[in-house]
Amino acid sequence: MTTRWRPYGRQCIDDNDIKAVVDVLRSDWLTTGPQVPAFEAEFAQAVGARYAVAVNSGTAALHTAMNAAGIASGDDVLVPALTFAASANSVVYQGGTPVFVDVDPNTLLIDIENARSKINQRTKAIVAVDYAGQPCDYDKLNALADEYNLTLIADACHSLGGKYHDKPVGSLARLNTFSLHPVKPITSGEGGMITTDDSRLAELMRRFRNHGITTDHRQREKSGACYYDMVSLGFNYRLTDLQAALGKSQLAKLADWTRRRNEIADCYDEQLAGIEQVTGLVKQPDILHAYHLYVIRAESPELRDYLFASMRAEQIGVTVHYRPVHMHPYYREEFGTEPGLCPVAEAAAARILSLPIYPAMNENDVRDIVSVLTRCIENYVESSLSVS
Ligand SMILES: *Cc1c(COP(=O)(O)O)cnc(C)c1O
């Protein structure tokens, strides 16, 4: 009998991670010190980008990217409907309007033709969410962005470690944003990162995360100036050295963990193949999936709701990613978004379920989870037969 709660995702911390954080606690710096630029340099290298700018959450990364892209009042930004609210909220922080785009029914990635149909004079940027860890079609998205002079912002919070046509996630869009929350591919407790090849945008983002101040105190000591210049409105979005040390230690394990997540996903694929009431998402050719999530679709919303409740009762922390953002009360009230705006995302949201996946899981965990799933489906089929 399984009694241990299995979350849909969780961190993996070892003694090296602990030592890295404790070493910082014994050092002179707790907040931004030498660990932050060291982490940024290794992160940039790992994803094949020139610059990486560390911030204190994935949400801060998105906000910082929106600011760097120049999003302001009167601007529209295309955002896929099936994502975490922060993908759209970051547009609103800048005074812009998120325009919700439907998703492809097979991959649940942004529907590029639907995005094209929603472009107008006000459209300034497009957010690509690598849903579940599968990279979007960046060749097509970059071509669309170039055609209409839009900034492409990858919300890669799910897909660190993934690749598109052999290019790592983080080097695929003008601005690429990451979350380092504990359920994400690597963690720093809370944290975020933006990568870019554009030195001007990198500079803007370093300033934005530090109140809009042009120099940090070390540069100031060097130059001997007694004042600093605050030249634009910024925030305190700084990552601490404690967090950067943890993130850097975790980054060393990313490639192994991505491989492990793919093995777990293959295991699920195999074991779920014979179960006709649920299907997986379609994986595109020539990509490396980061498998932040392993998402299945139930054949009906009723079955999904039944599985959600019954699997949770069996200690399996299945979750729904996500309720479409335009369906949330805030967006309905403030932006007048209504059901029917993104029908594919809405229909998918009623049938999806995320099963547990994280690097510390093994084949037996997958077998246990699939056997609970199978049993729950059998119970559901029996109960619906007895009703009819
Ligand atoms: C996790 C996540 C975010 C926000 O990241 P935080 O670090 O929690 O602020 C944004 N977008 C997506 C798609 C995410 O999954």
PDB file of C-alpha atoms in Angstrom, residues 32-268:
ATOM      1  CA  THR A  32      24.386  39.975  -4.045  1.00  0.00           C
ATOM      2  CA  GLY A  33      28.146  39.381  -3.895  1.00  0.00           C
ATOM      3  CA  PRO A  34      30.580  37.233  -5.885  1.00  0.00           C
ATOM      4  CA  GLN A  35      28.251  34.227  -6.193  1.00  0.00           C
ATOM      5  CA  VAL A  36      25.685  36.050  -8.332  1.00  0.00           C
ATOM      6  CA  PRO A  37      28.012  36.942 -11.246  1.00  0.00           C
ATOM      7  CA  ALA A  38      29.626  33.490 -10.996  1.00  0.00           C
ATOM      8  CA  PHE A  39      26.201  31.835 -11.286  1.00  0.00           C
ATOM      9  CA  GLU A  40      25.229  34.149 -14.143  1.00  0.00           C
ATOM     10  CA  ALA A  41      28.399  33.300 -16.075  1.00  0.00           C
ATOM     11  CA  GLU A  42      27.879  29.554 -15.699  1.00  0.00           C
ATOM     12  CA  PHE A  43      24.193  29.824 -16.556  1.00  0.00           C
ATOM     13  CA  ALA A  44      24.901  31.855 -19.710  1.00  0.00           C
ATOM     14  CA  GLN A  45      27.504  29.320 -20.765  1.00  0.00           C
ATOM     15  CA  ALA A  46      25.172  26.374 -20.079  1.00  0.00           C
ATOM     16  CA  VAL A  47      22.411  27.769 -22.313  1.00  0.00           C
ATOM     17  CA  GLY A  48      24.645  29.230 -25.027  1.00  0.00           C
ATOM     18  CA  ALA A  49      23.711  32.876 -24.402  1.00  0.00           C
ATOM     19  CA  ARG A  50      26.065  35.857 -24.084  1.00  0.00           C
ATOM     20  CA  TYR A  51      24.440  37.320 -20.980  1.00  0.00           C
ATOM     21  CA  ALA A  52      22.471  36.003 -18.023  1.00  0.00           C
ATOM     22  CA  VAL A  53      20.853  38.362 -15.505  1.00  0.00           C
ATOM     23  CA  ALA A  54      19.817  36.857 -12.164  1.00  0.00           C
ATOM     24  CA  VAL A  55      16.671  38.043 -10.366  1.00  0.00           C
ATOM     25  CA  ASN A  56      14.722  36.751  -7.385  1.00  0.00           C
ATOM     26  CA  SER A  57      11.848  34.902  -9.114  1.00  0.00           C
ATOM     27  CA  GLY A  58      10.603  33.743 -12.490  1.00  0.00           C
ATOM     28  CA  THR A  59       7.908  36.385 -12.215  1.00  0.00           C
ATOM     29  CA  ALA A  60      10.577  39.075 -11.675  1.00  0.00           C
ATOM     30  CA  ALA A  61      12.397  37.646 -14.723  1.00  0.00           C
ATOM     31  CA  LEU A  62       9.263  38.090 -16.852  1.00  0.00           C
ATOM     32  CA  HIS A  63       8.642  41.610 -15.529  1.00  0.00           C
ATOM     33  CA  THR A  64      12.291  42.554 -16.147  1.00  0.00           C
ATOM     34  CA  ALA A  65      12.082  41.146 -19.700  1.00  0.00           C
ATOM     35  CA  MET A  66       8.843  43.070 -20.399  1.00  0.00           C
ATOM     36  CA  ASN A  67      10.547  46.257 -19.223  1.00  0.00           C
ATOM     37  CA  ALA A  68      13.605  45.573 -21.390  1.00  0.00           C
ATOM     38  CA  ALA A  69      11.298  44.955 -24.366  1.00  0.00           C
ATOM     39  CA  GLY A  70       9.886  48.443 -23.758  1.00  0.00           C
ATOM     40  CA  ILE A  71       6.341  47.292 -23.020  1.00  0.00           C
ATOM     41  CA  ALA A  72       4.244  50.221 -21.800  1.00  0.00           C
ATOM     42  CA  SER A  73       0.692  51.494 -21.611  1.00  0.00           C
ATOM     43  CA  GLY A  74      -1.094  51.072 -24.951  1.00  0.00           C
ATOM     44  CA  ASP A  75       0.954  48.040 -26.010  1.00  0.00           C
ATOM     45  CA  ASP A  76      -0.446  44.577 -26.718  1.00  0.00           C
ATOM     46  CA  VAL A  77       1.539  41.453 -25.929  1.00  0.00           C
ATOM     47  CA  LEU A  78       0.493  38.042 -27.269  1.00  0.00           C
ATOM     48  CA  VAL A  79       0.392  35.418 -24.491  1.00  0.00           C
ATOM     49  CA  PRO A  80      -0.763  31.793 -24.800  1.00  0.00           C
ATOM     50  CA  ALA A  81      -3.866  31.148 -22.708  1.00  0.00           C
ATOM     51  CA  LEU A  82      -2.610  27.897 -21.180  1.00  0.00           C
ATOM     52  CA  THR A  83       0.123  29.101 -18.828  1.00  0.00           C
ATOM     53  CA  PHE A  84       0.849  30.277 -15.317  1.00  0.00           C
ATOM     54  CA  ALA A  85      -0.752  33.663 -14.607  1.00  0.00           C
ATOM     55  CA  ALA A  86       2.652  35.382 -14.272  1.00  0.00           C
ATOM     56  CA  SER A  87       3.235  35.088 -18.057  1.00  0.00           C
ATOM     57  CA  ALA A  88       0.371  37.567 -18.512  1.00  0.00           C
ATOM     58  CA  ASN A  89       0.621  39.474 -15.219  1.00  0.00           C
ATOM     59  CA  SER A  90       4.105  40.699 -16.187  1.00  0.00           C
ATOM     60  CA  VAL A  91       2.536  42.498 -19.167  1.00  0.00           C
ATOM     61  CA  VAL A  92      -0.002  44.176 -16.877  1.00  0.00           C
ATOM     62  CA  TYR A  93       2.778  45.312 -14.463  1.00  0.00           C
ATOM     63  CA  GLN A  94       4.129  47.412 -17.355  1.00  0.00           C
ATOM     64  CA  GLY A  95       0.710  48.835 -18.200  1.00  0.00           C
ATOM     65  CA  GLY A  96       0.334  46.667 -21.318  1.00  0.00           C
ATOM     66  CA  THR A  97      -2.550  44.421 -22.365  1.00  0.00           C
ATOM     67  CA  PRO A  98      -2.130  40.657 -22.649  1.00  0.00           C
ATOM     68  CA  VAL A  99      -3.864  39.338 -25.763  1.00  0.00           C
ATOM     69  CA  PHE A 100      -4.629  35.677 -25.229  1.00  0.00           C
ATOM     70  CA  VAL A 101      -3.716  33.236 -27.973  1.00  0.00           C
ATOM     71  CA  ASP A 102      -5.039  29.701 -28.303  1.00  0.00           C
ATOM     72  CA  VAL A 103      -2.823  26.606 -28.203  1.00  0.00           C
ATOM     73  CA  ASP A 104      -2.240  23.688 -30.533  1.00  0.00           C
ATOM     74  CA  PRO A 105      -4.469  20.749 -29.514  1.00  0.00           C
ATOM     75  CA  ASN A 106      -1.675  18.167 -29.855  1.00  0.00           C
ATOM     76  CA  THR A 107       1.196  19.892 -28.026  1.00  0.00           C
ATOM     77  CA  LEU A 108      -0.639  22.610 -26.034  1.00  0.00           C
ATOM     78  CA  LEU A 109       2.062  25.021 -27.279  1.00  0.00           C
ATOM     79  CA  ILE A 110       1.125  28.438 -28.665  1.00  0.00           C
ATOM     80  CA  ASP A 111      -0.826  28.192 -31.952  1.00  0.00           C
ATOM     81  CA  ILE A 112       1.332  30.325 -34.221  1.00  0.00           C
ATOM     82  CA  GLU A 113      -1.353  30.958 -36.859  1.00  0.00           C
ATOM     83  CA  ASN A 114      -3.784  32.024 -34.133  1.00  0.00           C
ATOM     84  CA  ALA A 115      -1.066  34.367 -32.824  1.00  0.00           C
ATOM     85  CA  ARG A 116      -0.617  35.839 -36.309  1.00  0.00           C
ATOM     86  CA  SER A 117      -4.356  36.509 -36.584  1.00  0.00           C
ATOM     87  CA  LYS A 118      -4.262  38.591 -33.374  1.00  0.00           C
ATOM     88  CA  ILE A 119      -1.422  40.941 -34.409  1.00  0.00           C
ATOM     89  CA  ASN A 120      -2.351  44.600 -34.908  1.00  0.00           C
ATOM     90  CA  GLN A 121      -0.715  48.069 -34.765  1.00  0.00           C
ATOM     91  CA  ARG A 122      -0.402  47.924 -30.970  1.00  0.00           C
ATOM     92  CA  THR A 123       1.276  44.488 -30.809  1.00  0.00           C
ATOM     93  CA  LYS A 124       4.845  44.813 -29.467  1.00  0.00           C
ATOM     94  CA  ALA A 125       5.879  41.387 -28.206  1.00  0.00           C
ATOM     95  CA  ILE A 126       5.008  37.728 -28.136  1.00  0.00           C
ATOM     96  CA  VAL A 127       5.500  35.348 -25.210  1.00  0.00           C
ATOM     97  CA  ALA A 128       6.321  31.737 -26.068  1.00  0.00           C
ATOM     98  CA  VAL A 129       5.692  29.314 -23.196  1.00  0.00           C
ATOM     99  CA  ASP A 130       7.529  25.984 -23.488  1.00  0.00           C
ATOM    100  CA  TYR A 131       4.594  24.179 -21.917  1.00  0.00           C
ATOM    101  CA  ALA A 132       5.532  21.131 -19.796  1.00  0.00           C
ATOM    102  CA  GLY A 133       9.162  21.554 -20.901  1.00  0.00           C
ATOM    103  CA  GLN A 134       8.710  21.095 -24.657  1.00  0.00           C
ATOM    104  CA  PRO A 135      10.346  23.929 -26.641  1.00  0.00           C
ATOM    105  CA  CYS A 136       7.998  25.804 -28.987  1.00  0.00           C
ATOM    106  CA  ASP A 137       8.701  26.057 -32.733  1.00  0.00           C
ATOM    107  CA  TYR A 138      11.282  28.851 -32.452  1.00  0.00           C
ATOM    108  CA  ASP A 139      12.085  28.949 -36.188  1.00  0.00           C
ATOM    109  CA  LYS A 140       8.486  29.883 -36.915  1.00  0.00           C
ATOM    110  CA  LEU A 141       8.153  32.174 -33.877  1.00  0.00           C
ATOM    111  CA  ASN A 142      11.330  34.117 -34.706  1.00  0.00           C
ATOM    112  CA  ALA A 143      10.173  34.462 -38.320  1.00  0.00           C
ATOM    113  CA  LEU A 144       6.801  35.806 -37.143  1.00  0.00           C
ATOM    114  CA  ALA A 145       8.474  38.209 -34.686  1.00  0.00           C
ATOM    115  CA  ASP A 146      10.826  39.467 -37.443  1.00  0.00           C
ATOM    116  CA  GLU A 147       7.987  39.896 -39.917  1.00  0.00           C
ATOM    117  CA  TYR A 148       6.029  42.194 -37.570  1.00  0.00           C
ATOM    118  CA  ASN A 149       8.989  43.681 -35.669  1.00  0.00           C
ATOM    119  CA  LEU A 150       7.934  42.111 -32.352  1.00  0.00           C
ATOM    120  CA  THR A 151      10.171  41.135 -29.430  1.00  0.00           C
ATOM    121  CA  LEU A 152      10.061  37.390 -28.842  1.00  0.00           C
ATOM    122  CA  ILE A 153      10.166  36.563 -25.124  1.00  0.00           C
ATOM    123  CA  ALA A 154      10.531  32.882 -24.248  1.00  0.00           C
ATOM    124  CA  ASP A 155       8.870  31.969 -20.964  1.00  0.00           C
ATOM    125  CA  ALA A 156      11.212  29.017 -20.486  1.00  0.00           C
ATOM    126  CA  CYS A 157      10.274  28.460 -16.844  1.00  0.00           C
ATOM    127  CA  HIS A 158       9.465  24.798 -17.711  1.00  0.00           C
ATOM    128  CA  SER A 159      12.184  24.049 -20.213  1.00  0.00           C
ATOM    129  CA  LEU A 160      15.650  24.730 -18.782  1.00  0.00           C
ATOM    130  CA  GLY A 161      17.813  21.817 -19.991  1.00  0.00           C
ATOM    131  CA  GLY A 162      15.785  21.354 -23.191  1.00  0.00           C
ATOM    132  CA  LYS A 163      16.908  21.887 -26.785  1.00  0.00           C
ATOM    133  CA  TYR A 164      15.352  22.892 -30.086  1.00  0.00           C
ATOM    134  CA  HIS A 165      17.207  21.630 -33.186  1.00  0.00           C
ATOM    135  CA  ASP A 166      20.345  21.145 -31.038  1.00  0.00           C
ATOM    136  CA  LYS A 167      20.232  24.725 -29.709  1.00  0.00           C
ATOM    137  CA  PRO A 168      19.738  24.972 -25.942  1.00  0.00           C
ATOM    138  CA  VAL A 169      16.677  26.639 -24.482  1.00  0.00           C
ATOM    139  CA  GLY A 170      17.948  30.049 -23.328  1.00  0.00           C
ATOM    140  CA  SER A 171      19.470  30.899 -26.709  1.00  0.00           C
ATOM    141  CA  LEU A 172      16.284  30.688 -28.781  1.00  0.00           C
ATOM    142  CA  ALA A 173      14.559  34.064 -28.323  1.00  0.00           C
ATOM    143  CA  ARG A 174      15.724  37.662 -27.891  1.00  0.00           C
ATOM    144  CA  LEU A 175      14.835  37.400 -24.192  1.00  0.00           C
ATOM    145  CA  ASN A 176      14.534  34.071 -22.361  1.00  0.00           C
ATOM    146  CA  THR A 177      13.142  33.842 -18.831  1.00  0.00           C
ATOM    147  CA  PHE A 178      13.576  31.132 -16.212  1.00  0.00           C
ATOM    148  CA  SER A 179      12.221  30.284 -12.758  1.00  0.00           C
ATOM    149  CA  LEU A 180      14.333  28.680 -10.047  1.00  0.00           C
ATOM    150  CA  HIS A 181      11.389  27.716  -7.832  1.00  0.00           C
ATOM    151  CA  PRO A 182      11.743  24.266  -6.164  1.00  0.00           C
ATOM    152  CA  VAL A 183       9.437  22.453  -8.616  1.00  0.00           C
ATOM    153  CA  LYS A 184      11.355  23.766 -11.646  1.00  0.00           C
ATOM    154  CA  PRO A 185      14.291  21.987 -13.394  1.00  0.00           C
ATOM    155  CA  ILE A 186      16.847  23.461 -10.944  1.00  0.00           C
ATOM    156  CA  THR A 187      16.211  25.579  -7.854  1.00  0.00           C
ATOM    157  CA  SER A 188      17.711  28.355  -5.763  1.00  0.00           C
ATOM    158  CA  GLY A 189      14.765  28.343  -3.314  1.00  0.00           C
ATOM    159  CA  GLU A 190      13.184  31.257  -5.117  1.00  0.00           C
ATOM    160  CA  GLY A 191      14.948  32.803  -8.069  1.00  0.00           C
ATOM    161  CA  GLY A 192      14.873  33.654 -11.729  1.00  0.00           C
ATOM    162  CA  MET A 193      17.124  34.361 -14.697  1.00  0.00           C
ATOM    163  CA  ILE A 194      16.901  36.161 -18.027  1.00  0.00           C
ATOM    164  CA  THR A 195      19.281  35.355 -20.892  1.00  0.00           C
ATOM    165  CA  THR A 196      19.981  37.404 -24.010  1.00  0.00           C
ATOM    166  CA  ASP A 197      22.703  38.055 -26.586  1.00  0.00           C
ATOM    167  CA  ASP A 198      21.958  41.801 -26.543  1.00  0.00           C
ATOM    168  CA  SER A 199      24.406  43.763 -24.348  1.00  0.00           C
ATOM    169  CA  ARG A 200      22.137  46.820 -24.223  1.00  0.00           C
ATOM    170  CA  LEU A 201      19.183  44.786 -22.939  1.00  0.00           C
ATOM    171  CA  ALA A 202      21.417  42.994 -20.413  1.00  0.00           C
ATOM    172  CA  GLU A 203      22.574  46.369 -19.059  1.00  0.00           C
ATOM    173  CA  LEU A 204      18.999  47.669 -18.849  1.00  0.00           C
ATOM    174  CA  MET A 205      17.937  44.555 -16.952  1.00  0.00           C
ATOM    175  CA  ARG A 206      20.808  44.759 -14.443  1.00  0.00           C
ATOM    176  CA  ARG A 207      19.707  48.308 -13.697  1.00  0.00           C
ATOM    177  CA  PHE A 208      16.013  47.412 -13.478  1.00  0.00           C
ATOM    178  CA  ARG A 209      16.620  44.698 -10.867  1.00  0.00           C
ATOM    179  CA  ASN A 210      18.508  47.205  -8.708  1.00  0.00           C
ATOM    180  CA  HIS A 211      16.091  50.173  -8.343  1.00  0.00           C
ATOM    181  CA  GLY A 212      17.156  51.702 -11.683  1.00  0.00           C
ATOM    182  CA  ILE A 213      20.525  52.624 -10.183  1.00  0.00           C
ATOM    183  CA  THR A 214      23.383  52.731 -12.688  1.00  0.00           C
ATOM    184  CA  THR A 215      26.272  51.478 -10.580  1.00  0.00           C
ATOM    185  CA  ASP A 216      26.477  49.007  -7.769  1.00  0.00           C
ATOM    186  CA  HIS A 217      28.337  49.936  -4.605  1.00  0.00           C
ATOM    187  CA  ARG A 218      31.542  48.142  -5.613  1.00  0.00           C
ATOM    188  CA  GLN A 219      31.794  50.061  -8.872  1.00  0.00           C
ATOM    189  CA  ARG A 220      31.082  53.206  -6.850  1.00  0.00           C
ATOM    190  CA  GLU A 221      33.912  52.457  -4.383  1.00  0.00           C
ATOM    191  CA  LYS A 222      36.248  52.030  -7.321  1.00  0.00           C
ATOM    192  CA  SER A 223      35.315  55.342  -8.913  1.00  0.00           C
ATOM    193  CA  GLY A 224      35.292  57.217  -5.586  1.00  0.00           C
ATOM    194  CA  ALA A 225      31.928  58.881  -6.294  1.00  0.00           C
ATOM    195  CA  CYS A 226      29.791  59.633  -3.224  1.00  0.00           C
ATOM    196  CA  TYR A 227      26.462  59.622  -5.105  1.00  0.00           C
ATOM    197  CA  TYR A 228      24.897  57.034  -7.324  1.00  0.00           C
ATOM    198  CA  ASP A 229      22.534  57.804 -10.170  1.00  0.00           C
ATOM    199  CA  MET A 230      19.026  56.463 -10.234  1.00  0.00           C
ATOM    200  CA  VAL A 231      18.204  56.988 -13.905  1.00  0.00           C
ATOM    201  CA  SER A 232      15.000  55.005 -14.334  1.00  0.00           C
ATOM    202  CA  LEU A 233      12.364  53.398 -12.145  1.00  0.00           C
ATOM    203  CA  GLY A 234      13.455  49.953 -11.044  1.00  0.00           C
ATOM    204  CA  PHE A 235      12.741  47.377  -8.373  1.00  0.00           C
ATOM    205  CA  ASN A 236      14.624  45.359  -5.808  1.00  0.00           C
ATOM    206  CA  TYR A 237      14.665  42.078  -7.735  1.00  0.00           C
ATOM    207  CA  ARG A 238      18.166  41.052  -6.589  1.00  0.00           C
ATOM    208  CA  LEU A 239      19.089  37.429  -6.023  1.00  0.00           C
ATOM    209  CA  THR A 240      21.071  36.718  -2.846  1.00  0.00           C
ATOM    210  CA  ASP A 241      24.480  35.046  -2.794  1.00  0.00           C
ATOM    211  CA  LEU A 242      22.914  32.275  -0.698  1.00  0.00           C
ATOM    212  CA  GLN A 243      20.492  31.562  -3.534  1.00  0.00           C
ATOM    213  CA  ALA A 244      23.096  31.966  -6.284  1.00  0.00           C
ATOM    214  CA  ALA A 245      25.413  29.446  -4.588  1.00  0.00           C
ATOM    215  CA  LEU A 246      22.563  26.924  -4.457  1.00  0.00           C
ATOM    216  CA  GLY A 247      21.578  27.618  -8.065  1.00  0.00           C
ATOM    217  CA  LYS A 248      25.172  27.214  -9.268  1.00  0.00           C
ATOM    218  CA  SER A 249      25.538  23.918  -7.423  1.00  0.00           C
ATOM    219  CA  GLN A 250      22.236  22.691  -8.914  1.00  0.00           C
ATOM    220  CA  LEU A 251      23.178  23.766 -12.444  1.00  0.00           C
ATOM    221  CA  ALA A 252      26.028  21.235 -12.430  1.00  0.00           C
ATOM    222  CA  LYS A 253      23.406  18.463 -12.260  1.00  0.00           C
ATOM    223  CA  LEU A 254      21.033  19.787 -14.917  1.00  0.00           C
ATOM    224  CA  ALA A 255      22.138  17.568 -17.821  1.00  0.00           C
ATOM    225  CA  ASP A 256      21.854  14.396 -15.706  1.00  0.00           C
ATOM    226  CA  TRP A 257      18.464  15.435 -14.418  1.00  0.00           C
ATOM    227  CA  THR A 258      17.136  16.222 -17.897  1.00  0.00           C
ATOM    228  CA  ARG A 259      18.219  12.737 -19.006  1.00  0.00           C
ATOM    229  CA  ARG A 260      16.549  11.258 -15.937  1.00  0.00           C
ATOM    230  CA  ARG A 261      13.294  13.121 -16.579  1.00  0.00           C
ATOM    231  CA  ASN A 262      13.300  11.774 -20.141  1.00  0.00           C
ATOM    232  CA  GLU A 263      13.768   8.211 -18.852  1.00  0.00           C
ATOM    233  CA  ILE A 264      10.853   8.630 -16.455  1.00  0.00           C
ATOM    234  CA  ALA A 265       8.703  10.064 -19.263  1.00  0.00           C
ATOM    235  CA  ASP A 266       9.612   7.134 -21.546  1.00  0.00           C
ATOM    236  CA  CYS A 267       8.601   4.786 -18.756  1.00  0.00           C
ATOM    237  CA  TYR A 268       5.214   6.524 -18.443  1.00  0.00           C
TER     238      TYR A 268
END
